[in-house]
C-alpha positions as protocol buffer text, in pm:
chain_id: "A"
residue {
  index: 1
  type: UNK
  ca { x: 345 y: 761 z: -1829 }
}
residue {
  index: 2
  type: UNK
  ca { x: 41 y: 576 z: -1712 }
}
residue {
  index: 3
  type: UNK
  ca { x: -172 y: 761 z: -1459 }
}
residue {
  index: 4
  type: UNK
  ca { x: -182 y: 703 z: -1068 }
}
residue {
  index: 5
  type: UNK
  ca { x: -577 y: 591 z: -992 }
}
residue {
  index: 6
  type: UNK
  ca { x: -743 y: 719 z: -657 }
}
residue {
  index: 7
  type: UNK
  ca { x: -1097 y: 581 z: -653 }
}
residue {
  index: 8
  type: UNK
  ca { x: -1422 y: 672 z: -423 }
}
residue {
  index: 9
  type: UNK
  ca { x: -1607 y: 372 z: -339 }
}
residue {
  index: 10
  type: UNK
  ca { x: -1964 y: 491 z: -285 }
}
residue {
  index: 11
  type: UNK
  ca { x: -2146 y: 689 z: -557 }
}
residue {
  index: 12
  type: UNK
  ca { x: -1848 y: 613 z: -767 }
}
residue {
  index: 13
  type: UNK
  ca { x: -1755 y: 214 z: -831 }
}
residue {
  index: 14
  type: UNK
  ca { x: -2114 y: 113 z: -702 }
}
residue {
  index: 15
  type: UNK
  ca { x: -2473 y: 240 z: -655 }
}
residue {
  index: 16
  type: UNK
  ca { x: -2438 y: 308 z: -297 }
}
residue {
  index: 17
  type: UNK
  ca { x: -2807 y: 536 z: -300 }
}
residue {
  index: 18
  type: UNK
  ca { x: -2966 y: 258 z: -374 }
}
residue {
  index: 19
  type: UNK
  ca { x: -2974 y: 109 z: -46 }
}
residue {
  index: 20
  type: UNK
  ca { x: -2645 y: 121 z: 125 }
}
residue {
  index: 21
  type: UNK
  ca { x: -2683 y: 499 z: 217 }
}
residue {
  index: 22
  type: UNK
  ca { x: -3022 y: 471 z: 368 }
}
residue {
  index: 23
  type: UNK
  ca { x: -2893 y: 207 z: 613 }
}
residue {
  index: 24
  type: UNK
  ca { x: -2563 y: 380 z: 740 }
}
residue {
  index: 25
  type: UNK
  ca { x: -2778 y: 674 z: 786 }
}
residue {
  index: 26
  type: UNK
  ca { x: -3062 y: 473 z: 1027 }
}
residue {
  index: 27
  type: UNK
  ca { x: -2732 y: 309 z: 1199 }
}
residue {
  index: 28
  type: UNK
  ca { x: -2572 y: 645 z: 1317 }
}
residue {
  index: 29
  type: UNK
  ca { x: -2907 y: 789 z: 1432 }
}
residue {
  index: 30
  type: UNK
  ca { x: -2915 y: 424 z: 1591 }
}
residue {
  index: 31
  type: UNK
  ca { x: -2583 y: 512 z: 1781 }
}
residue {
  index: 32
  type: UNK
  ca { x: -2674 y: 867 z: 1867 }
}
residue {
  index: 33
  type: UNK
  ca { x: -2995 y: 777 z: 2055 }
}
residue {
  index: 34
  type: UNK
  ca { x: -2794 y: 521 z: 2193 }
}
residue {
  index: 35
  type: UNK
  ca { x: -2487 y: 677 z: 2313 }
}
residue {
  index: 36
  type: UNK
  ca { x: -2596 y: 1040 z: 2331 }
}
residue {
  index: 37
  type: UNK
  ca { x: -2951 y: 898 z: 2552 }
}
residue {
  index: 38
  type: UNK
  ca { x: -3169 y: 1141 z: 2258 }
}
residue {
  index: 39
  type: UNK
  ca { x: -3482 y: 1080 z: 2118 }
}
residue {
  index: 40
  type: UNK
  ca { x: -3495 y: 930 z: 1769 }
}
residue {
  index: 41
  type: UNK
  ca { x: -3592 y: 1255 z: 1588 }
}
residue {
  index: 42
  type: UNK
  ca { x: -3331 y: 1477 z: 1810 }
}
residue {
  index: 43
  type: UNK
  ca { x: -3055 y: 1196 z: 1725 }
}
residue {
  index: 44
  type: UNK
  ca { x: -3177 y: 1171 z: 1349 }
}
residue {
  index: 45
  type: UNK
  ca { x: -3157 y: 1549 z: 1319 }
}
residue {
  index: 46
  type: UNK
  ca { x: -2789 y: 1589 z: 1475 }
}
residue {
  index: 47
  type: UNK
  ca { x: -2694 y: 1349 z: 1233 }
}
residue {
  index: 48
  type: UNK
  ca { x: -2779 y: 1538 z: 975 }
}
residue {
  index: 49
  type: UNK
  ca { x: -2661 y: 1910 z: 1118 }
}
residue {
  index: 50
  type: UNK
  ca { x: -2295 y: 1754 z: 1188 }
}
residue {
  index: 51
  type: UNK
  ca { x: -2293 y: 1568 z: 862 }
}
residue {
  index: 52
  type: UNK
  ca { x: -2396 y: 1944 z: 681 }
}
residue {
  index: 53
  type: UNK
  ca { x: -2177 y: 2086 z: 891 }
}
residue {
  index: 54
  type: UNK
  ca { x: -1851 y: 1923 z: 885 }
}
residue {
  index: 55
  type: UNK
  ca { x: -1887 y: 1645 z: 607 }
}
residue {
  index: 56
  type: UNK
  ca { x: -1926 y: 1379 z: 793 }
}
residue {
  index: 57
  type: UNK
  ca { x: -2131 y: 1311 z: 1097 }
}
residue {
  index: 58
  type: UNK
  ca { x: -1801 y: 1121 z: 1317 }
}
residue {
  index: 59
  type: UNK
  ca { x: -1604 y: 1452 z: 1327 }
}
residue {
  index: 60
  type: UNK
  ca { x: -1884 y: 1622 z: 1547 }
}
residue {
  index: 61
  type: UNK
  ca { x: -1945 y: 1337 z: 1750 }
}
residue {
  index: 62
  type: UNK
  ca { x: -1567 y: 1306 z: 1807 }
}
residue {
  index: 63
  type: UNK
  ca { x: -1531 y: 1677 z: 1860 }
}
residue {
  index: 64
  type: UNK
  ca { x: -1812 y: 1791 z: 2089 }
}
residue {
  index: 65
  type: UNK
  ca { x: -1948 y: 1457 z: 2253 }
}
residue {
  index: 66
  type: UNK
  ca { x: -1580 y: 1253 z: 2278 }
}
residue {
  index: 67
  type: UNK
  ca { x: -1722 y: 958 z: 2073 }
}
residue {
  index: 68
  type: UNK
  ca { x: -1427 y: 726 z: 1963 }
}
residue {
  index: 69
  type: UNK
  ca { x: -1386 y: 674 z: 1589 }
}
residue {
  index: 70
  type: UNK
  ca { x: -1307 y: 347 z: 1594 }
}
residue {
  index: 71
  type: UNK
  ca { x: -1610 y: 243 z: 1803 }
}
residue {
  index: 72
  type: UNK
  ca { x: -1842 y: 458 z: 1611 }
}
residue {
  index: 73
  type: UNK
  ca { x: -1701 y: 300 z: 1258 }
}
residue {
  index: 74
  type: UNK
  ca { x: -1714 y: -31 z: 1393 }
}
residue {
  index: 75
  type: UNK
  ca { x: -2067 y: -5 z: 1535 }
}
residue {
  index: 76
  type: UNK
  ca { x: -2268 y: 218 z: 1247 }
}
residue {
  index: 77
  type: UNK
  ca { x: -2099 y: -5 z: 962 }
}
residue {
  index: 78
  type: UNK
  ca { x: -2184 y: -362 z: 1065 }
}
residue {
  index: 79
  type: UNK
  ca { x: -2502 y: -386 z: 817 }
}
residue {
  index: 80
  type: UNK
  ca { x: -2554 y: -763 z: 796 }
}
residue {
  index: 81
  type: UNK
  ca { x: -2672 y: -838 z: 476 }
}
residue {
  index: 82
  type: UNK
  ca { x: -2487 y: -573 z: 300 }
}
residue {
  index: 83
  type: UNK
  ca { x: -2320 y: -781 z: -37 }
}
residue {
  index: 84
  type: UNK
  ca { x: -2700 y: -868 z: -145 }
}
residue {
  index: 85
  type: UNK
  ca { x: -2712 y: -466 z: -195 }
}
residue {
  index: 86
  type: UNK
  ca { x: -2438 y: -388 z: -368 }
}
residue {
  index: 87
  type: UNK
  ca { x: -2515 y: -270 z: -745 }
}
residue {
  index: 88
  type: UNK
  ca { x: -2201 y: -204 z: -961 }
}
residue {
  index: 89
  type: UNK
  ca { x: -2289 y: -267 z: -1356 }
}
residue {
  index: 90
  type: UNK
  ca { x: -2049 y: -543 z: -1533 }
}
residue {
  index: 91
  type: UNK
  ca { x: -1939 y: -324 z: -1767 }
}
residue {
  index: 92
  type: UNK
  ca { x: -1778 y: -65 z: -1546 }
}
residue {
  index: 93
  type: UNK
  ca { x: -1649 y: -388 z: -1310 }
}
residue {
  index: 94
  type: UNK
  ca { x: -1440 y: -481 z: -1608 }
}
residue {
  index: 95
  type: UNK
  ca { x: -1342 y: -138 z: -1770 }
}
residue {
  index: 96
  type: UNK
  ca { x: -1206 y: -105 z: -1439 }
}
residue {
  index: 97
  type: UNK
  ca { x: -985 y: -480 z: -1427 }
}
residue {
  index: 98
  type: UNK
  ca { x: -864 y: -352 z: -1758 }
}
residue {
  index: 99
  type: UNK
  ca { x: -830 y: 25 z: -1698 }
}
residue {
  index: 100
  type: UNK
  ca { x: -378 y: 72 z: -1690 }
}
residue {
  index: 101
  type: UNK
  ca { x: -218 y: 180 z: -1415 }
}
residue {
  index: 102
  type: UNK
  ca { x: -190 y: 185 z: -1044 }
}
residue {
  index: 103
  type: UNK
  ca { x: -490 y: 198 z: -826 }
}
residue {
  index: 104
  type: UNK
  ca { x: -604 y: 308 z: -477 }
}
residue {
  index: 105
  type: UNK
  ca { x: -891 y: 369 z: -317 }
}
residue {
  index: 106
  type: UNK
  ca { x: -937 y: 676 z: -124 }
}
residue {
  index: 107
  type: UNK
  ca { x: -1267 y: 647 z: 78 }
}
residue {
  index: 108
  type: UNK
  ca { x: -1391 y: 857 z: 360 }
}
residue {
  index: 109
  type: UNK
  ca { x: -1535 y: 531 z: 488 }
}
residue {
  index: 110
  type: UNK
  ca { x: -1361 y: 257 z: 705 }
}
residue {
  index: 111
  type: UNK
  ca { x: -1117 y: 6 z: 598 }
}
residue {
  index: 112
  type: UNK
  ca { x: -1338 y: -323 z: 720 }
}
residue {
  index: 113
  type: UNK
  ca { x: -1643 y: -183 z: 534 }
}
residue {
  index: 114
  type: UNK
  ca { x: -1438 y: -85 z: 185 }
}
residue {
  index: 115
  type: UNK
  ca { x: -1235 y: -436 z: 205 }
}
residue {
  index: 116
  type: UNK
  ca { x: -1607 y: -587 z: 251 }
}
residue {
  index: 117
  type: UNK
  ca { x: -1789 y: -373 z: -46 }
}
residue {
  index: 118
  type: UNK
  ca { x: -1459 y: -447 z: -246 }
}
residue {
  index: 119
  type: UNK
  ca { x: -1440 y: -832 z: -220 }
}
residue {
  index: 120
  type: UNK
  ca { x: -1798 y: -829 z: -264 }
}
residue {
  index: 121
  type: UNK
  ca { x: -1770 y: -686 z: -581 }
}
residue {
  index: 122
  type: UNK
  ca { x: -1517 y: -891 z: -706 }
}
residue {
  index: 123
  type: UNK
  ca { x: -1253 y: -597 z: -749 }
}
residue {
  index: 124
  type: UNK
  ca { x: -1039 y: -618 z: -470 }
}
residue {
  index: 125
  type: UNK
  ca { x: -716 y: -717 z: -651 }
}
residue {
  index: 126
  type: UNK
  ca { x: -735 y: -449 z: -884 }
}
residue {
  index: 127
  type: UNK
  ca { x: -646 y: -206 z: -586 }
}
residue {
  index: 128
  type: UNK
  ca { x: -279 y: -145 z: -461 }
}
residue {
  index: 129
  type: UNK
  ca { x: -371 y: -25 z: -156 }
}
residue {
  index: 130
  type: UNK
  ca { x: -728 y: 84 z: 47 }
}
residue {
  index: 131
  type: UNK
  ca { x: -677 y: 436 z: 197 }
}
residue {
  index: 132
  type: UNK
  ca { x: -959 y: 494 z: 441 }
}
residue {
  index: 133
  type: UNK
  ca { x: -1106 y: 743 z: 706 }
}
residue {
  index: 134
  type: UNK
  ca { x: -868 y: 568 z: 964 }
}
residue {
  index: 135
  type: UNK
  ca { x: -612 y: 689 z: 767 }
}
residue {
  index: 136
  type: UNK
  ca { x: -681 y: 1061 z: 736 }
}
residue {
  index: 137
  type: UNK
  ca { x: -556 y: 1214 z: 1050 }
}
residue {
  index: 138
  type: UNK
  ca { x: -341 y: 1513 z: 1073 }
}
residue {
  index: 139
  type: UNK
  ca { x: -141 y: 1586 z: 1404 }
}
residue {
  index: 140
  type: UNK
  ca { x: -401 y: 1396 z: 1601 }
}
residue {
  index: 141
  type: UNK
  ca { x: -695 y: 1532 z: 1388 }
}
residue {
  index: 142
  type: UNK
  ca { x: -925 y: 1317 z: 1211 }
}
residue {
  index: 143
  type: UNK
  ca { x: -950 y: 1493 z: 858 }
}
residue {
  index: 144
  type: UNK
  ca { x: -1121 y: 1345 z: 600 }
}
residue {
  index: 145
  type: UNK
  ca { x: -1198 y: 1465 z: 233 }
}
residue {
  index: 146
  type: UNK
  ca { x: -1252 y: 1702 z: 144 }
}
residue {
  index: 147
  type: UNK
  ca { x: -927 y: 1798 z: 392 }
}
residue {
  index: 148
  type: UNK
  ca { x: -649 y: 1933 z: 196 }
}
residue {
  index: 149
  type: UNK
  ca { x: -416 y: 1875 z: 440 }
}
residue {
  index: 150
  type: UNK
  ca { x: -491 y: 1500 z: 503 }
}
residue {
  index: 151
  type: UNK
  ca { x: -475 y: 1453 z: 115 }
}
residue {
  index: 152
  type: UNK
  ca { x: -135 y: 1639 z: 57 }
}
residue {
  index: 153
  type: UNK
  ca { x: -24 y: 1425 z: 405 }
}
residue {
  index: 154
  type: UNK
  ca { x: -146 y: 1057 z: 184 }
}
residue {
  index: 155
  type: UNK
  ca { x: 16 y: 1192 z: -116 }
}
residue {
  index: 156
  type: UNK
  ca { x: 366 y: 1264 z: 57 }
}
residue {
  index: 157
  type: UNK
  ca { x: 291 y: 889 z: 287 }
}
residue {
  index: 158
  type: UNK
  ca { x: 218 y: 658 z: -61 }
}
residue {
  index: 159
  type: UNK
  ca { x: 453 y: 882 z: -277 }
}
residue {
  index: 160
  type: UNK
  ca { x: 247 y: 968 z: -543 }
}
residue {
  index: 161
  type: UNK
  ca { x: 337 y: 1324 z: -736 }
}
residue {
  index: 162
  type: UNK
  ca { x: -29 y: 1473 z: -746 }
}
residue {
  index: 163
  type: UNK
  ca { x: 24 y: 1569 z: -1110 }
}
residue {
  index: 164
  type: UNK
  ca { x: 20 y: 1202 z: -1257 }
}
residue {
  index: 165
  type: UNK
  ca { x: -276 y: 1126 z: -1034 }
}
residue {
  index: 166
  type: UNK
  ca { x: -619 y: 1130 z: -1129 }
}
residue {
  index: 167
  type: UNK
  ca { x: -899 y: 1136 z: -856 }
}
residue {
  index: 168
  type: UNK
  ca { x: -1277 y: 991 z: -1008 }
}
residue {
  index: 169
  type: UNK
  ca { x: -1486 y: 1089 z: -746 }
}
residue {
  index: 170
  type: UNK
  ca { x: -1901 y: 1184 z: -697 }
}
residue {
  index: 171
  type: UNK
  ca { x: -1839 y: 1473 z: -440 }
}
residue {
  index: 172
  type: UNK
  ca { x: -1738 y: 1766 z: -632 }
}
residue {
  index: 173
  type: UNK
  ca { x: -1604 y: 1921 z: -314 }
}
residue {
  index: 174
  type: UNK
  ca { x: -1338 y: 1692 z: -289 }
}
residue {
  index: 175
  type: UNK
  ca { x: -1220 y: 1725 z: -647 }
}
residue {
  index: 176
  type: UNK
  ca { x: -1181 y: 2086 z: -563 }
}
residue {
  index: 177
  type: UNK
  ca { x: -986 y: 2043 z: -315 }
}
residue {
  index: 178
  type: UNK
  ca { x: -758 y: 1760 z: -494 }
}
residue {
  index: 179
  type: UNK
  ca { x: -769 y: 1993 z: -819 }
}
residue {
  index: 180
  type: UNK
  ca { x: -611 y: 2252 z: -530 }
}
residue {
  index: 181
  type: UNK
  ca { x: -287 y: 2042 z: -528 }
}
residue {
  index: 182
  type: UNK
  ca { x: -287 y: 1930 z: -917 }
}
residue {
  index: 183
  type: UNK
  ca { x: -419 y: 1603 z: -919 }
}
residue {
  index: 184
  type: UNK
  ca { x: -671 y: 1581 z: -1233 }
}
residue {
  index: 185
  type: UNK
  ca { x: -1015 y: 1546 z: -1132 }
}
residue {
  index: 186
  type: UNK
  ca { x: -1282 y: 1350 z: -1282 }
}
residue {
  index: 187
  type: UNK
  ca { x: -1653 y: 1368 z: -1162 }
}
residue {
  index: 188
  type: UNK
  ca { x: -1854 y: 1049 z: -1136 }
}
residue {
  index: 189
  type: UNK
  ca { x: -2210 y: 1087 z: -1198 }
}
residue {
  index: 190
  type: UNK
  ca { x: -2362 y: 777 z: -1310 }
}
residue {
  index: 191
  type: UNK
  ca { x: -2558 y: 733 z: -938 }
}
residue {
  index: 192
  type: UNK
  ca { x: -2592 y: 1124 z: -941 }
}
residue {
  index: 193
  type: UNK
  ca { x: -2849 y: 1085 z: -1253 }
}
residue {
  index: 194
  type: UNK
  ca { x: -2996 y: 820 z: -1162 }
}
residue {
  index: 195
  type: UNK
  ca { x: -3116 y: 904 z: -746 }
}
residue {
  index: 196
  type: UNK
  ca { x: -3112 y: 1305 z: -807 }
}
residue {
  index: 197
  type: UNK
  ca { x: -3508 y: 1324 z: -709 }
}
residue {
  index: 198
  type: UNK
  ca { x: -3505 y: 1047 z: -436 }
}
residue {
  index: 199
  type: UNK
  ca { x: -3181 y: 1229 z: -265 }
}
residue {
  index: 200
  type: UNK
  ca { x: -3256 y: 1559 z: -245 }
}
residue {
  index: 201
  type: UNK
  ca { x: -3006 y: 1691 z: 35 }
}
residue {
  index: 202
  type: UNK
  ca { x: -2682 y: 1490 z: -115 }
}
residue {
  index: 203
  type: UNK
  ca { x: -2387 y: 1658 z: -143 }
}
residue {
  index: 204
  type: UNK
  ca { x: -2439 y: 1777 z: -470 }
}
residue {
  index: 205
  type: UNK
  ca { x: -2761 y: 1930 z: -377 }
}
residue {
  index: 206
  type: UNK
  ca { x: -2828 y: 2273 z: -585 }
}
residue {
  index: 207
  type: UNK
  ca { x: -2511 y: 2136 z: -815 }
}
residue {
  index: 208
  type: UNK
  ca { x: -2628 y: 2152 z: -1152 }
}
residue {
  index: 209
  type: UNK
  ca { x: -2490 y: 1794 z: -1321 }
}
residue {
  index: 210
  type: UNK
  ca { x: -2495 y: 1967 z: -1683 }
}
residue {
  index: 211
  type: UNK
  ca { x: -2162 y: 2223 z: -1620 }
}
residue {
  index: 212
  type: UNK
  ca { x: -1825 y: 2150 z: -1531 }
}
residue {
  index: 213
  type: UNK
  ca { x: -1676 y: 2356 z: -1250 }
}
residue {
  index: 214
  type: UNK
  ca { x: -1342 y: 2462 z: -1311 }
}
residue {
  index: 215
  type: UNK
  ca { x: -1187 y: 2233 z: -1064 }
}
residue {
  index: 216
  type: UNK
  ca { x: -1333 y: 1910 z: -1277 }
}
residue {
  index: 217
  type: UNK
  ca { x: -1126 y: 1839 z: -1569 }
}
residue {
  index: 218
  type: UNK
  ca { x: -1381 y: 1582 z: -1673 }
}
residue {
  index: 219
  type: UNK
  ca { x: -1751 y: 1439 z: -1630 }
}
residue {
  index: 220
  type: UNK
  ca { x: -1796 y: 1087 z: -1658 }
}
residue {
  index: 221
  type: UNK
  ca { x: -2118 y: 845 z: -1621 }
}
residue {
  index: 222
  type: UNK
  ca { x: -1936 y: 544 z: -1664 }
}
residue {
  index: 223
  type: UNK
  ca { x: -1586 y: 375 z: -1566 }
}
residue {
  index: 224
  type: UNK
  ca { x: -1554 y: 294 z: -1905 }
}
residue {
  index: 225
  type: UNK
  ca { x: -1506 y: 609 z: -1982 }
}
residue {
  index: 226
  type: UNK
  ca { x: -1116 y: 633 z: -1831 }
}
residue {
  index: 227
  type: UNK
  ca { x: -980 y: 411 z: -2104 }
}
residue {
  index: 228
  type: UNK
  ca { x: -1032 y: 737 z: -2346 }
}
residue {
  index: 229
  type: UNK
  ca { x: -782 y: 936 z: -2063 }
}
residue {
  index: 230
  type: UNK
  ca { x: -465 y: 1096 z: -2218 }
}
């Protein structure tokens, strides 16, 4: 039986460090100073703390300051100019049009930007369906990877059994927690190689990129890779 596909977008179908990260980071300091009334290095820094803190910088903005997550989304993701950025490499683009199997992308980021980064990269008909931050509240809650509760809630919502799907991700932290409800994990780290020294404080910071937790069942530096899957 052919495998059930849940993508990451950044880090993992394209080269995201290479530009795109820097400017989402300079537009949510933009809307902290902004909406919060900070200085730049007070709203840069908050950022950051929420971001270490709970994964992702929205969830303390929504929780302690009552920032909307649609607003915030729609506001810190505009980034005109964004499709001359994008870096995927051919290869992978068509490894994946070829890989068997149904496909979704599960991305922490919003719907507008993925459909964007997608089209842009010429790969948005190889996805069945774009599962995005909007997506990943639980009772009210806005839980995004590495949430296990959001991801058993998507499983149960698309009904996909979590042992014929396969997550390829870049954040090792949410293959754990996928690995936690017997999906098979694979760990993307093409982009991890290739910005380690120029991105210091990523999320795999102090991760070493040569072992294989026991939550990944596989390490992978290209797409191309997936065709050898069982």
């Amino acid at each position: 039986m052919k495998p059930i596909w849940l993508f990451d977008l950044d880090n993992t179908l394209h080269d995201a460090s290479h530009a795109v990260f820097g400017r989402l980071n300079g537009s949510m300091t933009d809307y902290i100073e902004q909406q919060l009334g900070l200085p730049r290095p007070e709203a840069d820094a908050l950022r950051l703390h929420y971001w270490r803190r709970y994964g992702a910088t929205l969830l303390g903005l929504e929780r302690h300051h009552g920032v909307r997550a649609a607003h915030f989304l729609a506001q810190t993701h505009t980034l005109p100019g964004l499709e001359a950025d994008l870096r995927m490499p051919p290869a992978d683009r068509e490894a994946l049009k070829r890989l068997p199997g149904r496909k979704f992308l599960l991305t922490n980021a919003p719907a507008a930007y993925a459909k964007r980064v997608l089209t842009a990269l010429d790969l948005a008909s190889c996805f069945e369906g774009i599962i995005a931050i909007e997506h990943m509240r639980v009772f009210g809650d806005l839980r995004p990877k590495p949430d296990v509760r959001s991801l058993r809630a998507i499983l149960a919502r698309h009904r996909l059994p979590a042992h014929r799907c396969v997550l390829v991700e870049d954040t090792v932290a949410n293959l754990k927690s996928a690995r936690r409800l017997g999906v098979r994990t694979v760990w993307m780290q093409h982009y991890l190689h290739s910005h380690r020294s120029r991105n210091p404080h990523g999320p795999e910071a102090g991760i070493s990129l040569h072992g294989r937790p026991p939550w990944v069942c596989a390490r992978i530096r290209s797409l191309r890779s997936l065709h050898a899957w069982p």
